[in-house]
Coordinates of N, CA and C in Angstrom, one line a residue:
X1 N -59.1 40.6 -60.1 CA -58.3 39.7 -59.2 C -58.6 40.1 -57.8
X2 N -58.7 39.1 -56.9 CA -59.1 39.3 -55.5 C -58.0 39.9 -54.7
X3 N -56.8 40.1 -55.2 CA -55.7 40.5 -54.4 C -55.5 42.0 -54.5
X4 N -56.4 42.8 -55.1 CA -56.1 44.2 -55.3 C -56.2 45.0 -54.1
X5 N -56.6 44.4 -52.9 CA -56.6 45.1 -51.7 C -55.1 45.5 -51.4
X6 N -54.9 46.8 -51.3 CA -53.5 47.3 -51.1 C -52.8 46.9 -49.8
X7 N -53.6 46.5 -48.8 CA -53.0 46.1 -47.5 C -52.2 44.8 -47.7
X8 N -52.5 44.0 -48.7 CA -51.8 42.8 -48.9 C -50.3 43.1 -49.2
X9 N -50.1 44.2 -50.0 CA -48.7 44.6 -50.4 C -47.9 45.1 -49.2
X10 N -48.5 45.4 -48.1 CA -47.7 45.9 -47.0 C -47.3 44.9 -46.0
X11 N -47.6 43.6 -46.2 CA -47.2 42.6 -45.3 C -45.8 42.2 -45.3
X12 N -45.2 41.9 -44.1 CA -43.8 41.6 -44.0 C -43.5 40.3 -44.8
X13 N -44.4 39.4 -44.9 CA -44.2 38.2 -45.6 C -43.9 38.5 -47.1
X14 N -44.4 39.6 -47.6 CA -44.2 39.9 -49.0 C -43.1 41.0 -49.3
X15 N -42.4 41.3 -48.2 CA -41.3 42.3 -48.3 C -40.3 42.0 -49.4
X16 N -40.0 42.9 -50.2 CA -38.9 42.7 -51.2 C -39.5 42.1 -52.5
X17 N -40.8 41.9 -52.6 CA -41.4 41.3 -53.8 C -42.2 42.4 -54.5
X18 N -41.9 42.6 -55.8 CA -42.6 43.7 -56.5 C -44.1 43.4 -56.6
X19 N -44.8 44.5 -56.9 CA -46.3 44.4 -57.0 C -46.7 43.4 -58.2
X20 N -46.0 43.5 -59.3 CA -46.3 42.6 -60.4 C -46.0 41.2 -60.1
X21 N -44.9 40.9 -59.4 CA -44.5 39.6 -59.0 C -45.4 39.1 -57.9
X22 N -45.9 40.0 -57.1 CA -46.8 39.5 -56.0 C -48.1 39.0 -56.5
X23 N -48.7 39.6 -57.5 CA -50.0 39.1 -58.0 C -49.7 37.7 -58.6
X24 N -48.6 37.5 -59.3 CA -48.3 36.1 -59.8 C -48.1 35.2 -58.7
X25 N -47.4 35.6 -57.7 CA -47.1 34.7 -56.5 C -48.4 34.3 -55.8
X26 N -49.3 35.3 -55.6 CA -50.5 35.0 -54.9 C -51.3 33.9 -55.7
X27 N -51.3 34.0 -57.0 CA -52.0 33.0 -57.8 C -51.3 31.7 -57.7
X28 N -50.0 31.7 -57.7 CA -49.2 30.4 -57.6 C -49.5 29.7 -56.3
X29 N -49.7 30.5 -55.2 CA -49.9 30.0 -53.9 C -51.3 29.6 -53.7
X30 N -52.2 29.9 -54.6 CA -53.6 29.5 -54.4 C -54.3 30.2 -53.2
X31 N -53.9 31.4 -53.0 CA -54.5 32.1 -51.9 C -56.0 32.3 -52.0
X32 N -56.6 32.5 -50.8 CA -58.0 32.8 -50.8 C -58.2 33.9 -49.7
X33 N -59.2 34.7 -50.0 CA -59.6 35.8 -49.1 C -61.0 35.5 -48.6
X34 N -61.2 35.7 -47.3 CA -62.5 35.4 -46.7 C -62.8 36.5 -45.7
X35 N -64.1 36.8 -45.6 CA -64.6 37.7 -44.6 C -65.3 37.0 -43.5
X36 N -65.1 37.5 -42.3 CA -65.7 36.9 -41.1 C -66.4 38.0 -40.3
X37 N -67.6 37.8 -39.9 CA -68.3 38.7 -39.0 C -67.8 38.6 -37.6
X38 N -68.1 39.6 -36.8 CA -67.7 39.7 -35.4 C -68.2 38.4 -34.7
X39 N -67.3 37.8 -33.9 CA -67.6 36.6 -33.1 C -67.7 35.3 -34.0
X40 N -67.5 35.4 -35.3 CA -67.4 34.2 -36.1 C -66.1 33.4 -35.8
X41 N -66.2 32.1 -35.9 CA -65.1 31.2 -35.6 C -64.3 31.1 -36.9
X42 N -63.0 31.4 -36.9 CA -62.1 31.3 -38.0 C -61.5 29.9 -38.0
X43 N -61.0 29.4 -36.9 CA -60.5 28.0 -36.7 C -61.0 27.5 -35.4
X44 N -61.5 26.3 -35.4 CA -62.0 25.6 -34.2 C -60.8 24.9 -33.5
X45 N -60.9 24.9 -32.2 CA -59.9 24.2 -31.4 C -59.9 22.7 -31.7
X46 N -58.8 22.1 -31.8 CA -58.7 20.7 -32.2 C -58.6 20.3 -33.6
X47 N -58.8 21.4 -34.5 CA -58.8 21.2 -35.9 C -57.3 21.1 -36.4
X48 N -57.1 20.2 -37.3 CA -55.7 20.2 -38.0 C -55.9 21.1 -39.2
X49 N -55.0 22.0 -39.4 CA -55.1 23.0 -40.5 C -53.9 22.9 -41.4
X50 N -54.1 23.3 -42.7 CA -53.0 23.2 -43.6 C -52.7 24.6 -44.2
X51 N -53.3 25.6 -43.6 CA -53.1 27.0 -44.0 C -53.0 28.0 -42.9
X52 N -52.4 29.1 -43.1 CA -52.3 30.1 -42.1 C -52.9 31.4 -42.7
X53 N -53.1 32.4 -41.9 CA -53.7 33.6 -42.3 C -53.0 34.9 -42.1
X54 N -53.4 35.9 -42.8 CA -52.9 37.3 -42.5 C -54.1 38.1 -42.4
X55 N -54.2 38.9 -41.3 CA -55.4 39.8 -41.1 C -55.2 41.0 -42.0
X56 N -56.1 41.2 -43.0 CA -56.1 42.3 -43.9 C -56.9 43.5 -43.3
X57 N -57.9 43.2 -42.5 CA -58.7 44.2 -41.8 C -59.4 43.6 -40.6
X58 N -59.7 44.4 -39.6 CA -60.3 43.9 -38.4 C -59.3 43.3 -37.5
X59 N -59.7 42.4 -36.6 CA -58.8 41.8 -35.6 C -59.4 40.5 -35.2
X60 N -58.6 39.6 -34.6 CA -59.0 38.3 -34.2 C -58.6 38.1 -32.7
X61 N -59.2 37.1 -32.1 CA -58.9 36.7 -30.7 C -58.4 35.2 -30.8
X62 N -57.3 34.9 -30.1 CA -56.8 33.6 -30.0 C -57.3 33.2 -28.6
X63 N -58.2 32.2 -28.4 CA -58.8 31.9 -27.1 C -58.7 30.5 -26.7
X64 N -58.7 30.3 -25.4 CA -58.7 28.9 -24.9 C -59.9 28.9 -23.9
X65 N -60.3 27.7 -23.6 CA -61.4 27.5 -22.7 C -61.0 26.5 -21.6
X66 N -61.4 26.9 -20.3 CA -61.0 26.0 -19.2 C -62.1 24.9 -19.1
X67 N -61.9 24.1 -18.1 CA -62.8 23.0 -17.8 C -64.2 23.4 -17.6
X68 N -64.4 24.6 -17.1 CA -65.8 25.1 -16.8 C -66.4 25.9 -18.0
X69 N -65.6 26.0 -19.1 CA -66.1 26.7 -20.2 C -65.8 28.2 -20.2
X70 N -65.0 28.7 -19.3 CA -64.7 30.1 -19.2 C -63.6 30.4 -20.3
X71 N -63.9 31.4 -21.0 CA -63.0 31.8 -22.2 C -61.9 32.7 -21.7
X72 N -60.7 32.4 -22.1 CA -59.5 33.2 -21.8 C -58.9 33.7 -23.2
X73 N -58.8 35.0 -23.4 CA -58.2 35.5 -24.6 C -56.7 35.5 -24.3
X74 N -56.0 34.7 -25.1 CA -54.6 34.5 -25.0 C -53.8 35.7 -25.6
X75 N -54.3 36.1 -26.8 CA -53.7 37.2 -27.5 C -54.7 37.8 -28.5
X76 N -54.5 39.0 -28.9 CA -55.2 39.7 -30.0 C -54.3 39.6 -31.3
X77 N -54.9 39.4 -32.4 CA -54.2 39.4 -33.7 C -54.8 40.5 -34.5
X78 N -54.0 41.5 -34.8 CA -54.4 42.7 -35.4 C -54.1 42.8 -36.9
X79 N -54.6 43.8 -37.5 CA -54.4 44.0 -38.9 C -52.9 44.0 -39.2
X80 N -52.6 43.2 -40.3 CA -51.2 43.1 -40.7 C -50.5 41.9 -40.1
X81 N -51.1 41.3 -39.1 CA -50.4 40.2 -38.4 C -50.7 38.8 -39.0
X82 N -49.8 38.0 -39.0 CA -49.9 36.6 -39.5 C -50.3 35.7 -38.3
X83 N -51.1 34.7 -38.5 CA -51.5 33.8 -37.5 C -51.6 32.4 -38.0
X84 N -51.4 31.4 -37.0 CA -51.5 30.0 -37.2 C -50.5 29.4 -38.1
X85 N -49.4 30.1 -38.4 CA -48.4 29.6 -39.3 C -47.6 28.4 -38.7
X86 N -47.3 28.4 -37.4 CA -46.7 27.3 -36.7 C -47.5 26.1 -36.7
X87 N -48.8 26.3 -36.4 CA -49.7 25.1 -36.4 C -49.9 24.5 -37.8
X88 N -50.0 25.4 -38.8 CA -50.1 24.8 -40.2 C -48.8 24.1 -40.6
X89 N -47.7 24.5 -40.2 CA -46.4 23.8 -40.5 C -46.3 22.5 -39.7
X90 N -46.7 22.5 -38.5 CA -46.5 21.3 -37.6 C -47.5 20.2 -37.9
X91 N -48.7 20.6 -38.3 CA -49.7 19.5 -38.6 C -50.4 19.0 -37.3
X92 N -50.1 19.7 -36.1 CA -50.8 19.2 -34.9 C -52.2 19.9 -34.8
X93 N -53.1 19.3 -34.0 CA -54.4 20.0 -33.8 C -54.2 21.3 -33.1
X94 N -55.1 22.3 -33.4 CA -55.1 23.6 -32.8 C -55.3 23.4 -31.3
X95 N -54.5 24.0 -30.4 CA -54.8 23.9 -29.0 C -55.6 25.1 -28.5
X96 N -56.2 25.9 -29.4 CA -57.0 27.0 -29.1 C -57.9 27.3 -30.2
X97 N -58.8 28.3 -30.0 CA -59.8 28.7 -31.0 C -59.4 30.1 -31.5
X98 N -59.7 30.3 -32.7 CA -59.5 31.7 -33.3 C -60.8 32.2 -33.8
X99 N -61.2 33.4 -33.2 CA -62.5 34.0 -33.6 C -62.3 35.4 -34.0
X100 N -63.2 36.0 -34.7 CA -63.2 37.4 -35.2 C -63.6 38.3 -34.0
X101 N -62.7 39.2 -33.6 CA -63.0 40.1 -32.6 C -63.9 41.2 -33.1
X102 N -63.8 41.5 -34.4 CA -64.6 42.4 -35.1 C -64.7 41.9 -36.6
X103 N -65.5 42.6 -37.4 CA -65.6 42.1 -38.8 C -64.2 42.2 -39.4
X104 N -63.8 41.1 -40.0 CA -62.4 41.0 -40.5 C -62.3 40.3 -41.9
X105 N -61.3 40.7 -42.6 CA -60.9 40.1 -43.8 C -59.6 39.4 -43.6
X106 N -59.5 38.1 -44.1 CA -58.3 37.3 -43.9 C -57.9 36.8 -45.2
X107 N -56.6 36.8 -45.4 CA -55.9 36.2 -46.6 C -55.4 34.9 -46.1
X108 N -55.8 33.8 -46.7 CA -55.3 32.4 -46.3 C -54.3 31.9 -47.3
X109 N -53.2 31.3 -46.8 CA -52.2 30.8 -47.7 C -51.9 29.3 -47.2
X110 N -51.9 28.4 -48.2 CA -51.7 27.0 -47.9 C -50.2 26.8 -47.7
X111 N -49.8 26.2 -46.5 CA -48.4 26.1 -46.2 C -47.6 25.3 -47.2
X112 N -48.2 24.2 -47.7 CA -47.5 23.3 -48.6 C -47.2 24.0 -49.9
X113 N -48.0 25.0 -50.3 CA -47.7 25.8 -51.5 C -46.6 26.8 -51.3
X114 N -46.5 27.3 -50.1 CA -45.5 28.2 -49.7 C -44.1 27.5 -49.6
X115 N -44.1 26.3 -49.0 CA -42.9 25.6 -48.6 C -42.2 25.0 -49.8
X116 N -42.9 24.7 -50.9 CA -42.3 24.1 -52.1 C -42.2 25.1 -53.2
X117 N -41.1 25.2 -53.8 CA -40.9 26.2 -54.9 C -41.7 25.6 -56.1
X118 N -42.4 26.5 -56.8 CA -43.2 26.1 -57.9 C -42.3 25.6 -59.1
X119 N -42.9 25.1 -60.1 CA -42.2 24.5 -61.2 C -41.5 25.6 -62.0
X120 N -41.9 26.9 -61.8 CA -41.2 28.0 -62.5 C -39.9 28.4 -61.7
X121 N -39.8 27.9 -60.5 CA -38.7 28.3 -59.6 C -38.5 29.8 -59.6
X122 N -39.5 30.5 -59.3 CA -39.5 32.0 -59.3 C -38.6 32.5 -58.2
X123 N -37.8 33.5 -58.5 CA -36.9 34.1 -57.5 C -37.7 34.7 -56.4
X124 N -38.9 35.3 -56.7 CA -39.7 35.9 -55.6 C -40.3 34.8 -54.7
X125 N -40.5 33.6 -55.1 CA -40.9 32.5 -54.3 C -39.9 32.2 -53.2
X126 N -38.6 32.2 -53.6 CA -37.5 32.0 -52.7 C -37.5 33.1 -51.7
X127 N -37.7 34.3 -52.1 CA -37.8 35.5 -51.2 C -38.9 35.3 -50.2
X128 N -40.0 34.8 -50.6 CA -41.2 34.5 -49.7 C -40.8 33.5 -48.6
X129 N -40.1 32.5 -49.0 CA -39.7 31.5 -48.0 C -38.7 32.1 -47.0
X130 N -37.8 32.9 -47.5 CA -36.9 33.6 -46.6 C -37.6 34.5 -45.6
X131 N -38.6 35.3 -46.2 CA -39.4 36.1 -45.3 C -40.1 35.4 -44.2
X132 N -40.7 34.2 -44.6 CA -41.4 33.4 -43.6 C -40.4 32.9 -42.5
X133 N -39.3 32.5 -42.9 CA -38.3 32.0 -41.9 C -37.9 33.1 -41.0
X134 N -37.7 34.3 -41.5 CA -37.4 35.5 -40.7 C -38.5 35.8 -39.7
X135 N -39.8 35.8 -40.2 CA -40.9 36.0 -39.3 C -41.0 35.0 -38.2
X136 N -40.8 33.7 -38.5 CA -40.9 32.7 -37.5 C -39.7 32.8 -36.5
X137 N -38.5 33.2 -37.0 CA -37.4 33.4 -36.1 C -37.7 34.5 -35.1
X138 N -38.2 35.6 -35.5 CA -38.5 36.7 -34.7 C -39.5 36.3 -33.6
X139 N -40.6 35.6 -34.1 CA -41.6 35.2 -33.1 C -41.1 34.3 -32.1
X140 N -40.2 33.4 -32.5 CA -39.5 32.4 -31.6 C -38.7 33.2 -30.5
X141 N -37.9 34.1 -31.0 CA -37.1 34.9 -30.1 C -38.0 35.7 -29.1
X142 N -39.1 36.3 -29.6 CA -40.0 37.0 -28.7 C -40.6 36.1 -27.6
X143 N -41.0 34.9 -28.0 CA -41.6 34.0 -27.1 C -40.5 33.5 -26.0
X144 N -39.3 33.3 -26.5 CA -38.2 32.9 -25.6 C -38.0 34.0 -24.6
X145 N -38.0 35.3 -25.0 CA -37.8 36.4 -24.1 C -39.0 36.4 -23.1
X146 N -40.2 36.2 -23.5 CA -41.3 36.2 -22.5 C -41.2 35.1 -21.5
X147 N -40.7 33.9 -21.9 CA -40.5 32.8 -21.0 C -39.4 33.2 -20.0
X148 N -38.4 33.8 -20.5 CA -37.3 34.3 -19.6 C -37.8 35.2 -18.5
X149 N -38.7 36.1 -18.8 CA -39.2 37.0 -17.8 C -40.2 36.3 -16.9
X150 N -41.0 35.4 -17.4 CA -42.0 34.7 -16.6 C -41.4 33.6 -15.7
X151 N -40.2 33.2 -15.9 CA -39.6 32.1 -15.1 C -38.8 32.7 -13.9
X152 N -38.7 34.0 -13.8 CA -38.0 34.6 -12.7 C -38.8 34.2 -11.4
X153 N -38.1 34.0 -10.3 CA -38.8 33.4 -9.1 C -39.8 34.3 -8.4
X154 N -39.6 35.6 -8.4 CA -40.6 36.5 -7.7 C -41.2 37.5 -8.7
X155 N -42.3 38.1 -8.3 CA -43.0 39.1 -9.1 C -42.0 40.2 -9.3
X156 N -41.3 40.6 -8.3 CA -40.3 41.7 -8.4 C -39.3 41.4 -9.4
X157 N -38.7 40.2 -9.4 CA -37.7 39.8 -10.4 C -38.3 39.8 -11.8
X158 N -39.5 39.4 -11.9 CA -40.2 39.3 -13.3 C -40.3 40.8 -13.8
X159 N -40.7 41.7 -13.0 CA -40.9 43.1 -13.4 C -39.5 43.7 -13.7
X160 N -38.6 43.5 -12.9 CA -37.2 44.0 -13.1 C -36.6 43.4 -14.4
X161 N -36.8 42.2 -14.6 CA -36.3 41.5 -15.9 C -36.9 42.2 -17.1
X162 N -38.2 42.4 -17.0 CA -39.0 43.0 -18.2 C -38.5 44.4 -18.4
X163 N -38.5 45.2 -17.3 CA -38.1 46.6 -17.4 C -36.6 46.8 -17.9
X164 N -35.8 45.9 -17.5 CA -34.4 45.9 -17.9 C -34.3 45.6 -19.4
X165 N -35.1 44.7 -19.9 CA -35.2 44.3 -21.3 C -35.7 45.5 -22.2
X166 N -36.8 46.1 -21.7 CA -37.4 47.2 -22.4 C -36.5 48.5 -22.4
X167 N -35.7 48.6 -21.4 CA -34.8 49.8 -21.4 C -33.7 49.8 -22.3
X168 N -33.4 48.6 -22.9 CA -32.2 48.4 -23.8 C -32.5 48.9 -25.2

């Protein structure tokens, strides 16, 4: 079975799901695992995707390009992190490119398989959907917090806002 990589079992998405149930679930979801060499493109900008990924090893860059072709790394996606889930759910074209920052292994999950409970109506599938909702909620709250800091009027206010948040 392609899922014997133990790092899969450590993902927040699969929290609360037993190892035996997880193998059944991964088969049900039609997951695929793929290797990418350093600097390989995982997803092209402008592509509509129906799956999201979890980095099992290595790391990725989420990049955008300006009018002159200059690349800006928006964020790093490290081992254990999930990526492109909001884009897969929304069905909108990717507004950025995702590339391998180093040799990487990625587990891909099709969103439509995750969102609909299988014919067996497995309890662990419901747990998976709840885990996904929790992950999306936390990411949404973190992004809202970043926006809060960045909308302060001066650099001093931005720094104070951030430091106040971190000190809590």
